[in-house]
mmCIF file of C-alpha atoms and ligand atoms in Angstrom:
data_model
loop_
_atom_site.group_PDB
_atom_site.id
_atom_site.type_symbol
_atom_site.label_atom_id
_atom_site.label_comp_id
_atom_site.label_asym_id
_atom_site.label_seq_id
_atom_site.Cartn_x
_atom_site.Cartn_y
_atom_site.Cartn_z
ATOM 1 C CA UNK A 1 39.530 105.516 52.721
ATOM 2 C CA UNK A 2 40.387 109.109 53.926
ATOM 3 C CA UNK A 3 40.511 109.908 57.563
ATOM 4 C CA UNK A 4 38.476 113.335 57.543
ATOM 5 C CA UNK A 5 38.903 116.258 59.641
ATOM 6 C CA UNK A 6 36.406 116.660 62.611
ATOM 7 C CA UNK A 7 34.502 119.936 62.965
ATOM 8 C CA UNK A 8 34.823 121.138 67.389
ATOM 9 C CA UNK A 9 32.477 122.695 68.973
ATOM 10 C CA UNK A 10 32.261 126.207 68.184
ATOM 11 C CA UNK A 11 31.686 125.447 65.025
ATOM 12 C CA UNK A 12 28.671 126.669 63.454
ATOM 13 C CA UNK A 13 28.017 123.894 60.756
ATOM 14 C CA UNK A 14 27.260 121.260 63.818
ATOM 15 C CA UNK A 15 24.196 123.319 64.778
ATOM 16 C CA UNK A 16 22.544 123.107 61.616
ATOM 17 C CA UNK A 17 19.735 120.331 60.337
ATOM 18 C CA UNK A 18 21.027 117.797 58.322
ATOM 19 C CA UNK A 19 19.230 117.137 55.184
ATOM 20 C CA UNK A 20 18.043 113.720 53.774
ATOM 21 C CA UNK A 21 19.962 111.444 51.643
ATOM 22 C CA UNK A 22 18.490 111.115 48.156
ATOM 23 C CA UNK A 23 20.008 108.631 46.794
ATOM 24 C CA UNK A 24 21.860 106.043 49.229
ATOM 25 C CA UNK A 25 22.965 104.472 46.702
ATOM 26 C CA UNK A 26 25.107 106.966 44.783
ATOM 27 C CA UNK A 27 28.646 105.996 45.141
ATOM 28 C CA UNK A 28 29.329 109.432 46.709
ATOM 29 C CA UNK A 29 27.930 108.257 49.517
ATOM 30 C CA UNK A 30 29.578 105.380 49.908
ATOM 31 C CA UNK A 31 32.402 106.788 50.375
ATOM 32 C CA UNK A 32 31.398 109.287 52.365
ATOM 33 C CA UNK A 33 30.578 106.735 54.969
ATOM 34 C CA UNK A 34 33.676 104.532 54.367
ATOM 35 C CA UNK A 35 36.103 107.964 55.305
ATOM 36 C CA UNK A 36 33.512 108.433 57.910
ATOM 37 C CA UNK A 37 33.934 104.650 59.471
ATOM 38 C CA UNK A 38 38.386 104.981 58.917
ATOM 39 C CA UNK A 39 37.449 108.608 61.170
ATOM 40 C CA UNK A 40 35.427 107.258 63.527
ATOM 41 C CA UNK A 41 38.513 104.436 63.938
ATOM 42 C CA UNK A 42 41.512 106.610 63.788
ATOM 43 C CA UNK A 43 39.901 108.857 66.507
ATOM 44 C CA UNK A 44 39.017 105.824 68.403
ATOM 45 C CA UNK A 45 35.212 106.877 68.729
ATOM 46 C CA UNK A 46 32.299 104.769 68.596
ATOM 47 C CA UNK A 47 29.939 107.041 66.675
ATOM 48 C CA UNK A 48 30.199 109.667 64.521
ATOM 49 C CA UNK A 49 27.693 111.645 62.279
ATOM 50 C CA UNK A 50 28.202 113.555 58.978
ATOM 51 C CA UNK A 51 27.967 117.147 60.054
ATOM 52 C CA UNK A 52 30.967 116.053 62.120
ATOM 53 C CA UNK A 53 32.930 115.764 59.093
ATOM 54 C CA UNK A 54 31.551 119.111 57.640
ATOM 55 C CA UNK A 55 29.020 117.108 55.683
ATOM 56 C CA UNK A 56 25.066 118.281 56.407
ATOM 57 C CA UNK A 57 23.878 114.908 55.394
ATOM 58 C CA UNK A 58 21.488 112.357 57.453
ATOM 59 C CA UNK A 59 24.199 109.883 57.377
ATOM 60 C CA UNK A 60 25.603 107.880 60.877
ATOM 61 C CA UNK A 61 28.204 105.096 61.589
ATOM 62 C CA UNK A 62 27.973 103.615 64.998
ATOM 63 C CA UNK A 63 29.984 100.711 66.770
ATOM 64 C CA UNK A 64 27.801 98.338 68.522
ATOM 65 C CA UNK A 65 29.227 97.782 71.285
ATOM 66 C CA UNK A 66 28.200 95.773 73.703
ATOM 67 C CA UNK A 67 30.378 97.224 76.608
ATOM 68 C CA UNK A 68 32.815 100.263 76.229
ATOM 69 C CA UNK A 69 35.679 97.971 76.400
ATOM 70 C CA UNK A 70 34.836 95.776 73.098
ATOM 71 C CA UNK A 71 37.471 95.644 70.214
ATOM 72 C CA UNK A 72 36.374 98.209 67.948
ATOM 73 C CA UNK A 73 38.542 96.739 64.728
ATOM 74 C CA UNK A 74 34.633 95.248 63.525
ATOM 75 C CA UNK A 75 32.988 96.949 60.735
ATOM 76 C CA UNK A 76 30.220 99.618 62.336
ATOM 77 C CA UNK A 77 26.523 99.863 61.147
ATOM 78 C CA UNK A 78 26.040 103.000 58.488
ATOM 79 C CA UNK A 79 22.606 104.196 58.908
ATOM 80 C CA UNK A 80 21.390 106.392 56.205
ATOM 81 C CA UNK A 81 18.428 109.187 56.897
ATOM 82 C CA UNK A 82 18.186 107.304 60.423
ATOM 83 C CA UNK A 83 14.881 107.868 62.255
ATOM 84 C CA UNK A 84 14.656 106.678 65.823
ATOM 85 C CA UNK A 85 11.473 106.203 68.376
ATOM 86 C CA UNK A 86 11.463 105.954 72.256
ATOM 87 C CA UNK A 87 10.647 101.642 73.139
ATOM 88 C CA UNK A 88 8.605 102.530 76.192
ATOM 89 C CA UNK A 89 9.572 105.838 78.307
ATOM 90 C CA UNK A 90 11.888 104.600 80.332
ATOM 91 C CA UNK A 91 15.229 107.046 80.821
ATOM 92 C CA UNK A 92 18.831 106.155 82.201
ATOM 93 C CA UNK A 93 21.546 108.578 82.734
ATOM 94 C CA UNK A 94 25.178 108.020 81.289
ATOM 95 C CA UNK A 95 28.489 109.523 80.678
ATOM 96 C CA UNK A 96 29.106 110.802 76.904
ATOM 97 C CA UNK A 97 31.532 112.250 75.106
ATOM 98 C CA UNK A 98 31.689 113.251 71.709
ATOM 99 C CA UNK A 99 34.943 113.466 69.115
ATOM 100 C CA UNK A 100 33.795 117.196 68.414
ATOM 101 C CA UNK A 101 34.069 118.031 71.999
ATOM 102 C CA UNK A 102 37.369 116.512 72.628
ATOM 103 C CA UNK A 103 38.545 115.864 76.471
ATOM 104 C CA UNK A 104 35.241 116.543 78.118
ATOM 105 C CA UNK A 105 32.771 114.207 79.225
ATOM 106 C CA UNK A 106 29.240 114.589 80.672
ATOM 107 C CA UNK A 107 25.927 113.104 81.996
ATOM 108 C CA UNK A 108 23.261 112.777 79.608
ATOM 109 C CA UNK A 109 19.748 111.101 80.130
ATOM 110 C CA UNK A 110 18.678 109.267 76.877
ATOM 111 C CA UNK A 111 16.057 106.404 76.757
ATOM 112 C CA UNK A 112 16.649 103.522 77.555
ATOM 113 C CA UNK A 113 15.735 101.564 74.412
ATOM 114 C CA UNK A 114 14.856 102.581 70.728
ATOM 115 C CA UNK A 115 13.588 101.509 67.285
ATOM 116 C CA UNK A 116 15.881 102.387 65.086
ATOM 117 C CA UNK A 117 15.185 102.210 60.962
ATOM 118 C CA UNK A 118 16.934 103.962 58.098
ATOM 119 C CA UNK A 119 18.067 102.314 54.868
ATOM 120 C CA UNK A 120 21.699 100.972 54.673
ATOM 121 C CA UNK A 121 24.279 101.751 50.541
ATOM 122 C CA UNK A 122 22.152 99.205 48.820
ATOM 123 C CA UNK A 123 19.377 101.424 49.023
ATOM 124 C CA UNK A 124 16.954 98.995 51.474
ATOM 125 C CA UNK A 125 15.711 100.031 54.692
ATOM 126 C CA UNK A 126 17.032 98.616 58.128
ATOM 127 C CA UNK A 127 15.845 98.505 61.089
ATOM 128 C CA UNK A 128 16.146 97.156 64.808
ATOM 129 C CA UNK A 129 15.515 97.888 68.517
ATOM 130 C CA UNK A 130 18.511 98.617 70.452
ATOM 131 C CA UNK A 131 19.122 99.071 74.494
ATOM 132 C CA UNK A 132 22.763 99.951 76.491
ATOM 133 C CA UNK A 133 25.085 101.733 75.067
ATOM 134 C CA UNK A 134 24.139 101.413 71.488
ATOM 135 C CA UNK A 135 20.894 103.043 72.120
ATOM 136 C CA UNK A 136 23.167 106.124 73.679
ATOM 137 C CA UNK A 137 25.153 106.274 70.516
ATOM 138 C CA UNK A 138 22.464 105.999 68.390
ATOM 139 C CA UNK A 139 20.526 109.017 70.043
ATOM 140 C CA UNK A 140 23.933 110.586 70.474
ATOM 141 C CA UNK A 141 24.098 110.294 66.734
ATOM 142 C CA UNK A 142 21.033 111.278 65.410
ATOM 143 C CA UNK A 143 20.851 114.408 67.624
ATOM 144 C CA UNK A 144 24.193 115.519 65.437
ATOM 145 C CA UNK A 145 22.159 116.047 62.655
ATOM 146 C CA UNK A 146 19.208 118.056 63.784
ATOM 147 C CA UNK A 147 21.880 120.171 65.146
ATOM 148 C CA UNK A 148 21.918 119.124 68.695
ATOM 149 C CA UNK A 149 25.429 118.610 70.762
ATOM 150 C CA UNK A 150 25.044 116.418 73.480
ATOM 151 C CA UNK A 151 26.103 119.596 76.050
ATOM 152 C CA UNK A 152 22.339 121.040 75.501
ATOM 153 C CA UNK A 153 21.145 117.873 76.972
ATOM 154 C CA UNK A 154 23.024 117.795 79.970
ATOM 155 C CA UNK A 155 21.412 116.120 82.902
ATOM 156 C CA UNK A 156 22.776 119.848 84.761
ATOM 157 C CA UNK A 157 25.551 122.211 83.033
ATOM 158 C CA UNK A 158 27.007 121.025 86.406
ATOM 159 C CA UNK A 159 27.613 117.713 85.268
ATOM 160 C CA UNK A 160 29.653 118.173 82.565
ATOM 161 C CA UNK A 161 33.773 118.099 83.297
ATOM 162 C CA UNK A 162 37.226 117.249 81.848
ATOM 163 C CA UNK A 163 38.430 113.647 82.071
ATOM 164 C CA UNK A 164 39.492 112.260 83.354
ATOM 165 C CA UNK A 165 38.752 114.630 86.664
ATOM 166 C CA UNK A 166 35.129 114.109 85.858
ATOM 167 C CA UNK A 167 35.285 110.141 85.121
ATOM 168 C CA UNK A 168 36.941 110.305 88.806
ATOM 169 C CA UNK A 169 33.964 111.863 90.472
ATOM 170 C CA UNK A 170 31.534 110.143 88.421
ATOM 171 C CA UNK A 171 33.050 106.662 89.537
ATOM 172 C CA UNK A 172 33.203 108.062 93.176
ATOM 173 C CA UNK A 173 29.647 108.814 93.676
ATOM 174 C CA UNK A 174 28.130 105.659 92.433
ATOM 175 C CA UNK A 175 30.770 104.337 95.133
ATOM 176 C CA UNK A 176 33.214 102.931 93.231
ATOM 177 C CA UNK A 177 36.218 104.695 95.235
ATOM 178 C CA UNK A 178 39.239 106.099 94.038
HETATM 179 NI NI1 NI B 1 29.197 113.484 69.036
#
């Protein structure tokens, strides 16, 4: 496994479409989402997508985890040509941050709770429902490859800051001091 470089913002190959996986199988691919998964680790992220890595594929590795303190040593879910759908219309706001926008966080309103499907390496499709914070990563994730940086869904361009001044503020106004 190679730990791959990570395209920053500014960067004009993480605005483009991502185009569908032929072949999931192909061992190219495999690999591509194995240096993707040791990337995501090194970097200590919790989702990455393969425009990130230069690659305009529909390919996305995602932690699930269930609070933003899990371990994250556990082997993430690969999604290949991912498609996602809104579970009812509720939407909840939360902080993001993304490894291609390093230091900066911001508040992003995402739905609550999605299907998720896509096919996983062996070639079979996959599928689930997922709420919290995997649900964030997932739509996080997917946006990546229709070209779509989480900073162009800002709740306001005001809420958008450098941590951890802005995790600060953010924990002050829902009253959490300090
Ligand atoms: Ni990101």
């Amino acid at each position: 496994m190679t730990v791959l470089p990570i395209l920053r913002w500014g960067d004009p190959l993480l605005l483009a479409r991502a185009a569908e996986v032929a072949d999931p199988t192909a061992p190219e691919v495999a690999v591509l989402a194995a240096d993707m998964a040791a990337t995501m680790q090194e970097a200590r992220g919790v989702g990455l997508a393969a425009p990130q890595v230069g690659v305009g594929l529909r390919l996305i590795v995602a932690l699930d985890v269930g609070d933003r303190e899990a371990p994250r040593d556990r082997a993430p879910l690969v999604l290949v040509n991912p498609v996602l759908e809104a579970v009812g219309d509720a939407v909840v706001e939360g902080m993001e941050g993304c490894l291609s926008i390093p230091g900066l966080r911001g508040v992003v309103p995402r739905f609550e709770r999605v299907g998720w499907r896509g096919q996983g390496l062996d070639g079979r499709t996959i599928g689930g429902e997922a709420g919290g914070f995997l649900a964030r990563i997932l739509q996080h994730e997917v946006d990546h490859l229709d070209g779509v940086l989480y900073p162009m869904r800002l709740k306001s361009p005001a809420y958008m800051g450098f941590e951890p001044e802005f995790d600060r503020w953010m924990r002050a106004r829902a009253g959490e001091g300090t």
